[in-house]
Each structure stands twice: as structure tokens, then as C-alpha cells.
Short mmCIF file of C-alpha atoms and ligand atoms in Angstrom, two decimals:
data_model
loop_
_atom_site.label_atom_id
_atom_site.label_comp_id
_atom_site.label_asym_id
_atom_site.label_seq_id
_atom_site.Cartn_x
_atom_site.Cartn_y
_atom_site.Cartn_z
CA VAL H 372 247.08 125.03 5.10
CA LYS H 373 245.42 126.72 2.18
CA ARG H 374 246.30 130.40 2.15
CA LYS H 375 243.89 132.71 0.32
CA PRO H 376 245.74 134.68 -2.36
CA TYR H 377 246.03 138.41 -1.70
CA VAL H 378 246.67 140.88 -4.53
CA ALA H 379 247.39 144.51 -3.64
CA GLY H 380 247.80 147.53 -5.92
CA ASN H 381 250.25 150.20 -4.81
CA TRP H 382 249.39 153.30 -6.81
CA LYS H 383 252.40 155.24 -5.43
CA MET H 384 252.37 158.99 -6.22
CA ASN H 385 250.27 158.67 -9.37
CA LEU H 386 246.82 159.65 -10.69
CA ASP H 387 244.65 162.62 -9.83
CA ARG H 388 241.32 162.70 -8.01
CA ARG H 389 239.22 161.74 -11.03
CA ALA H 390 241.59 159.04 -12.20
CA ALA H 391 241.81 157.56 -8.69
CA VAL H 392 238.03 157.31 -8.33
CA SER H 393 237.67 155.96 -11.84
CA LEU H 394 240.34 153.27 -11.30
CA ALA H 395 238.78 152.26 -7.97
CA THR H 396 235.35 152.05 -9.58
CA ALA H 397 236.64 149.97 -12.46
CA VAL H 398 238.37 147.55 -10.07
CA ARG H 399 235.18 147.27 -8.05
CA THR H 400 233.05 146.65 -11.13
CA GLY H 401 235.51 144.17 -12.61
CA LEU H 402 235.64 142.09 -9.45
CA GLN H 403 231.91 141.82 -8.88
CA GLY H 404 231.21 138.58 -7.09
CA ASP H 405 234.79 137.29 -7.25
CA ALA H 406 235.81 136.39 -3.70
CA ALA H 407 238.53 133.86 -4.53
CA VAL H 408 241.29 136.44 -3.99
CA ASP H 409 241.61 139.19 -1.39
CA VAL H 410 242.12 142.54 -3.13
CA ALA H 411 243.34 145.87 -1.76
CA VAL H 412 244.29 149.18 -3.34
CA PHE H 413 246.68 151.79 -1.95
CA PRO H 414 245.94 155.29 -3.28
CA PRO H 415 247.85 158.44 -2.30
CA PHE H 416 246.78 159.72 1.15
CA VAL H 417 244.71 162.63 -0.18
CA TYR H 418 242.47 160.34 -2.27
CA LEU H 419 241.96 157.66 0.38
CA GLU H 420 238.55 158.82 1.51
CA GLU H 421 237.13 159.09 -1.98
CA VAL H 422 238.44 155.67 -2.90
CA VAL H 423 236.96 154.24 0.32
CA ARG H 424 233.61 155.67 -0.81
CA ALA H 425 234.05 154.36 -4.35
CA VAL H 426 234.59 150.75 -3.24
CA ALA H 427 232.33 150.73 -0.16
CA GLY H 428 230.56 147.41 0.36
CA SER H 429 232.47 145.68 -2.43
CA GLY H 430 235.05 143.69 -0.48
CA VAL H 431 237.92 145.68 -2.00
CA ALA H 432 240.03 146.92 0.91
CA VAL H 433 241.66 150.34 0.87
CA GLY H 434 245.00 151.01 2.49
CA ALA H 435 247.68 153.64 2.97
CA GLN H 436 251.14 153.49 1.41
CA ASP H 437 252.78 154.55 4.68
CA VAL H 438 251.87 155.40 8.28
CA CYS H 439 253.43 157.43 11.09
CA ASP H 440 255.19 155.56 13.89
CA GLN H 441 253.76 157.95 16.52
CA PRO H 442 250.15 158.08 17.75
CA SER H 443 249.63 161.88 17.59
CA GLY H 444 251.26 165.20 18.28
CA ALA H 445 253.96 167.46 16.85
CA PHE H 446 254.93 165.42 13.78
CA THR H 447 254.49 167.87 10.91
CA GLY H 448 253.45 166.26 7.66
CA GLU H 449 252.71 162.85 9.13
CA VAL H 450 249.45 160.82 9.16
CA SER H 451 248.65 158.59 12.12
CA ALA H 452 247.29 155.06 12.11
CA ALA H 453 244.19 156.24 14.01
CA MET H 454 243.47 158.85 11.31
CA LEU H 455 243.72 156.18 8.63
CA LEU H 456 241.35 153.91 10.50
CA ASP H 457 239.02 156.87 11.06
CA ILE H 458 238.58 157.51 7.33
CA GLY H 459 237.99 153.86 6.51
CA ALA H 460 241.43 152.54 5.59
CA LYS H 461 241.97 148.95 6.69
CA VAL H 462 245.66 148.38 5.91
CA ALA H 463 249.00 150.18 5.82
CA ILE H 464 252.10 149.31 3.85
CA VAL H 465 255.24 149.45 5.99
CA GLY H 466 258.83 149.39 4.78
CA HIS H 467 258.26 149.72 1.04
CA SER H 468 261.65 149.87 -0.66
CA GLU H 469 261.03 153.46 -1.75
CA ARG H 470 260.49 154.43 1.90
CA ARG H 471 263.59 152.52 2.99
CA HIS H 472 265.91 153.51 0.15
CA VAL H 473 264.66 156.91 -1.12
CA TYR H 474 263.62 158.31 2.27
CA GLY H 475 266.10 156.46 4.44
CA GLU H 476 263.68 154.69 6.76
CA SER H 477 265.53 152.40 9.15
CA GLU H 478 264.51 148.89 10.14
CA GLU H 479 263.76 150.21 13.63
CA LEU H 480 261.44 152.93 12.25
CA CYS H 481 259.64 150.32 10.14
CA GLY H 482 259.16 148.23 13.28
CA ARG H 483 257.67 151.19 15.15
CA LYS H 484 255.36 151.95 12.22
CA LEU H 485 254.18 148.37 12.12
CA ARG H 486 253.45 148.35 15.85
CA ALA H 487 251.66 151.73 15.60
CA ALA H 488 249.40 150.36 12.86
CA LEU H 489 248.57 147.15 14.72
CA ALA H 490 247.93 149.10 17.93
CA VAL H 491 244.85 150.77 16.41
CA GLY H 492 243.65 147.69 14.54
CA LEU H 493 245.00 148.31 11.05
CA GLU H 494 246.39 145.40 9.08
CA VAL H 495 249.91 145.72 7.71
CA ILE H 496 251.81 144.66 4.62
CA LEU H 497 255.48 144.54 5.67
CA CYS H 498 257.83 144.76 2.68
CA VAL H 499 261.30 143.26 2.66
CA GLY H 500 263.82 142.85 -0.13
CA GLU H 501 267.45 143.07 -1.15
CA THR H 502 269.21 145.43 -3.56
CA ILE H 503 271.10 144.06 -6.57
CA GLU H 504 274.44 144.64 -4.79
CA GLU H 505 273.20 142.68 -1.79
CA ARG H 506 272.03 139.80 -4.01
CA GLN H 507 275.28 139.71 -5.95
CA SER H 508 277.28 139.53 -2.74
CA GLN H 509 275.11 136.67 -1.40
CA ARG H 510 273.58 138.82 1.32
CA THR H 511 269.91 138.37 0.36
CA GLU H 512 269.06 136.10 3.29
CA LYS H 513 270.90 138.23 5.82
CA VAL H 514 269.15 141.40 4.60
CA VAL H 515 265.60 140.04 4.54
CA ALA H 516 266.12 138.25 7.86
CA SER H 517 267.10 141.52 9.50
CA GLN H 518 264.23 143.44 7.90
CA LEU H 519 261.79 140.73 9.01
CA SER H 520 262.96 140.35 12.60
CA LYS H 521 263.33 144.11 13.21
CA GLY H 522 259.99 144.75 11.53
CA LEU H 523 258.22 142.25 13.76
CA VAL H 524 259.92 143.19 17.04
CA GLY H 525 257.36 143.20 19.83
CA VAL H 526 254.58 141.70 17.72
CA PRO H 527 252.87 138.91 19.67
CA ALA H 528 251.75 135.71 17.94
CA ASN H 529 248.09 136.64 18.34
CA GLN H 530 248.62 139.75 16.17
CA LEU H 531 250.37 137.93 13.37
CA SER H 532 247.18 137.23 11.43
CA LYS H 533 246.98 141.01 10.84
CA VAL H 534 250.33 140.98 9.03
CA THR H 535 251.09 140.07 5.41
CA LEU H 536 254.66 139.94 4.17
CA ALA H 537 255.72 141.17 0.76
CA TYR H 538 259.02 140.00 -0.70
CA GLU H 539 260.04 142.76 -3.10
CA PRO H 540 263.55 142.51 -4.48
CA VAL H 541 264.58 146.13 -5.02
CA TRP H 542 266.13 145.28 -8.39
CA ALA H 543 262.76 144.03 -9.64
CA ILE H 544 260.66 147.02 -8.61
CA GLY H 545 259.67 149.24 -11.51
CA THR H 546 262.40 147.76 -13.70
CA GLY H 547 260.36 145.34 -15.81
CA LEU H 548 262.78 142.66 -14.62
CA ASN H 549 260.80 140.35 -12.34
CA ALA H 550 262.35 137.69 -10.15
CA THR H 551 261.87 134.20 -11.55
CA ALA H 552 259.33 131.95 -9.85
CA ALA H 553 262.26 129.90 -8.51
CA GLN H 554 264.00 132.97 -7.08
CA ALA H 555 260.77 134.11 -5.42
CA SER H 556 259.99 130.65 -3.98
CA GLU H 557 263.50 130.36 -2.57
CA VAL H 558 263.25 133.61 -0.59
CA HIS H 559 259.60 133.05 0.38
CA GLY H 560 260.50 129.60 1.74
CA TYR H 561 263.41 131.11 3.64
CA LEU H 562 261.12 133.79 5.15
CA ARG H 563 258.59 131.15 6.16
CA GLY H 564 261.36 129.20 7.87
CA LEU H 565 262.37 132.32 9.80
CA LEU H 566 258.75 132.88 10.87
CA SER H 567 258.58 129.30 12.07
CA GLY H 568 261.58 129.96 14.32
CA LEU H 569 260.39 133.38 15.49
CA TYR H 570 256.83 132.17 16.18
CA SER H 571 255.76 128.62 15.35
CA PRO H 572 255.40 126.30 12.36
CA ALA H 573 251.64 126.91 12.41
CA ALA H 574 252.04 130.69 12.42
CA ALA H 575 254.56 130.47 9.56
CA ASP H 576 252.22 128.23 7.61
CA ALA H 577 249.33 130.68 7.97
CA MET H 578 251.31 133.80 6.96
CA ARG H 579 250.66 135.12 3.46
CA ILE H 580 253.77 136.22 1.58
CA GLN H 581 253.17 138.35 -1.52
CA TYR H 582 255.73 138.71 -4.26
CA GLY H 583 256.31 142.20 -5.67
CA GLY H 584 258.51 143.46 -8.47
CA SER H 585 257.36 143.95 -12.07
CA VAL H 586 254.34 141.67 -11.75
CA LYS H 587 252.21 141.97 -14.88
CA PRO H 588 249.48 139.92 -16.58
CA GLU H 589 252.11 138.03 -18.63
CA ASN H 590 254.02 136.71 -15.59
CA ALA H 591 251.31 136.67 -12.91
CA ARG H 592 250.34 133.04 -13.34
CA GLU H 593 253.88 131.72 -13.14
CA LEU H 594 254.76 133.85 -10.12
CA LEU H 595 251.51 133.50 -8.19
CA THR H 596 251.34 129.73 -8.54
CA ALA H 597 254.94 129.32 -7.37
CA ARG H 598 255.57 127.52 -4.09
CA ASP H 599 255.18 129.73 -1.01
CA VAL H 600 253.90 132.69 -3.08
CA ASP H 601 250.49 133.82 -1.82
CA GLY H 602 249.69 136.79 -4.01
CA ALA H 603 251.30 139.94 -5.28
CA LEU H 604 252.03 143.54 -4.44
CA VAL H 605 251.70 145.32 -7.77
CA GLY H 606 252.99 148.78 -8.63
CA GLY H 607 252.93 149.91 -12.26
CA ALA H 608 250.45 147.30 -13.49
CA SER H 609 247.93 148.32 -10.79
CA LEU H 610 247.35 151.69 -12.47
CA LYS H 611 245.31 150.19 -15.33
CA PRO H 612 242.15 148.29 -14.38
CA GLU H 613 242.62 145.75 -17.21
CA SER H 614 246.12 144.77 -16.14
CA PHE H 615 245.37 144.79 -12.40
CA LEU H 616 242.24 142.67 -12.90
CA ALA H 617 244.13 140.28 -15.16
CA ILE H 618 246.66 139.76 -12.36
CA VAL H 619 243.87 139.20 -9.81
CA ARG H 620 242.50 136.55 -12.21
CA TYR H 621 245.90 134.92 -12.70
CA ARG H 622 244.53 131.36 -12.52
C1 LIG W 119 255.97 148.06 -5.81
O1 LIG W 119 256.29 149.23 -5.81
O2 LIG W 119 255.54 147.55 -4.77
C2 LIG W 119 256.13 147.31 -7.06
C3 LIG W 119 256.15 146.01 -6.98
O3 LIG W 119 256.24 148.02 -8.23
P1 LIG W 119 256.22 147.43 -9.75
O4 LIG W 119 255.11 146.43 -9.81
O5 LIG W 119 255.98 148.62 -10.61
O6 LIG W 119 257.56 146.79 -9.97
#
């Protein structure tokens, strides 16, 4: 099948209100009429609503960088999936390496977050990826397999179209050192094989798998045209409209 490329910008904990609205507006303006690639931006929680307003009607989706695993209640500091949907977010990132490795989120917690997001009708980008130590000790496949299967626990086949995977090797995130196209294709192909076993060959074939880790205009074409790579999750280079738009127009 032909999978539509999907490029997402993870703004992390950057920008202020003005800069967030201005970046969103520039992305919207720059994309006018270009529907060849699905595009989403992930501002900090507090700027979500304003960014939703800034891109309204443009086809640019807005998502949250994280989501609570619980539906409501005494969870100080958390934001629920229903709240995100309520303010116009369409997607949530689950299991970003900074959540897993800086804030200690377990695979089980990521699974609960993913299910909580799907339960209200949000889409999800589920991130998986190995550290440099894990790669050097030949544990990449074991690590991403565990992150994938625990992340998708309890997700029925009919919900899978709401999920995008992002392969983000931890050693490539924010380091300027991207994986090669061959390294990305190898892991993406492995993930697709796992999905085929967990669900079906057709479901695996339909799943989009983004690559993330130091994607920039200079390497976007090579990475995004690699086998089994269906787009990108972009951190640093998503903070400048010129570089983000250049990645979206990688062709
Ligand atoms: C990310 O955080 O998802 C990411 C890929 O970051 P960067 O593009 O800055 O490496």
C-alpha cells in the first residue's frame, strides 16, 4: 500500500506565547494548499489552544507532547485526554524518550497513556527507540519489541489506524547525529514485521512509521525516502518555519 507521509514537529519546552503563535502561523501559511503530506505540531500544553486557533481550518493538526493515563480525578499536574480533545487537540505523543528516560515512564505507563488517548478518540504517536548502550550490546530489537508490544497492549485491530509509530533512537535525538537511512530502514522493517505478527500483514502494511532523531533539511530526503520510513518526528528543526517546511517538502 501507499502510506501518506506524516511529518510532526515536537516543540518540546520551547518558545513563548508569541513565538508559538507566530511559528504556527508561518507553518500554516507555508503549507497553503499542500496536502501531499500530513503535518502536525506539538506545542507546550499551555499554548495548545492558541495554536489550535492559529491553524484552524488549515489541515495542520495540533497535538500534545504527553497525556495522562487516567481519565480524571486527583492527579495533580496532569492533563487528561478528554481535556486535550476538548480544546481541539487531535493527537498525543506517548512514550517520547524524554518521558521514558528523563521522567522514568515505564512501558506499562506508556501503554495506559496510549489506551487513555484512544478511548476518547485522540490519535497517538507512540515513540520507541534504543539507547546507545542498548545498540552497542545488540539489544535494539529486544528493546523496541518490548516498547511496541507493551505500548499496544489491549489495542484492538480496529483502533490501529489511529496509531502512528515513531522510531527514535535515543542516541540520535538532539545530538545532530542522525541514524543512517539503512539503520532506520532496518529497524522500521523489523517493527513492521512485529506488527504483522501482533495484528496482520495488512495492518502492518498500513501503519505509518516515522523516523525521529536529528532530522533536518539536509538529511530529510535521504531518510524520508528510505524503505519503510513514512515521515518524521522532528524536534530541533521544527522550531524554525523554514527548516520545518523544508523537511515537509523533502521530495
Ligand atoms: C524528538 O525529540 O522527537 C527529536 C527527534 O528531536 P531532534 O529532532 O531535535 O533530534
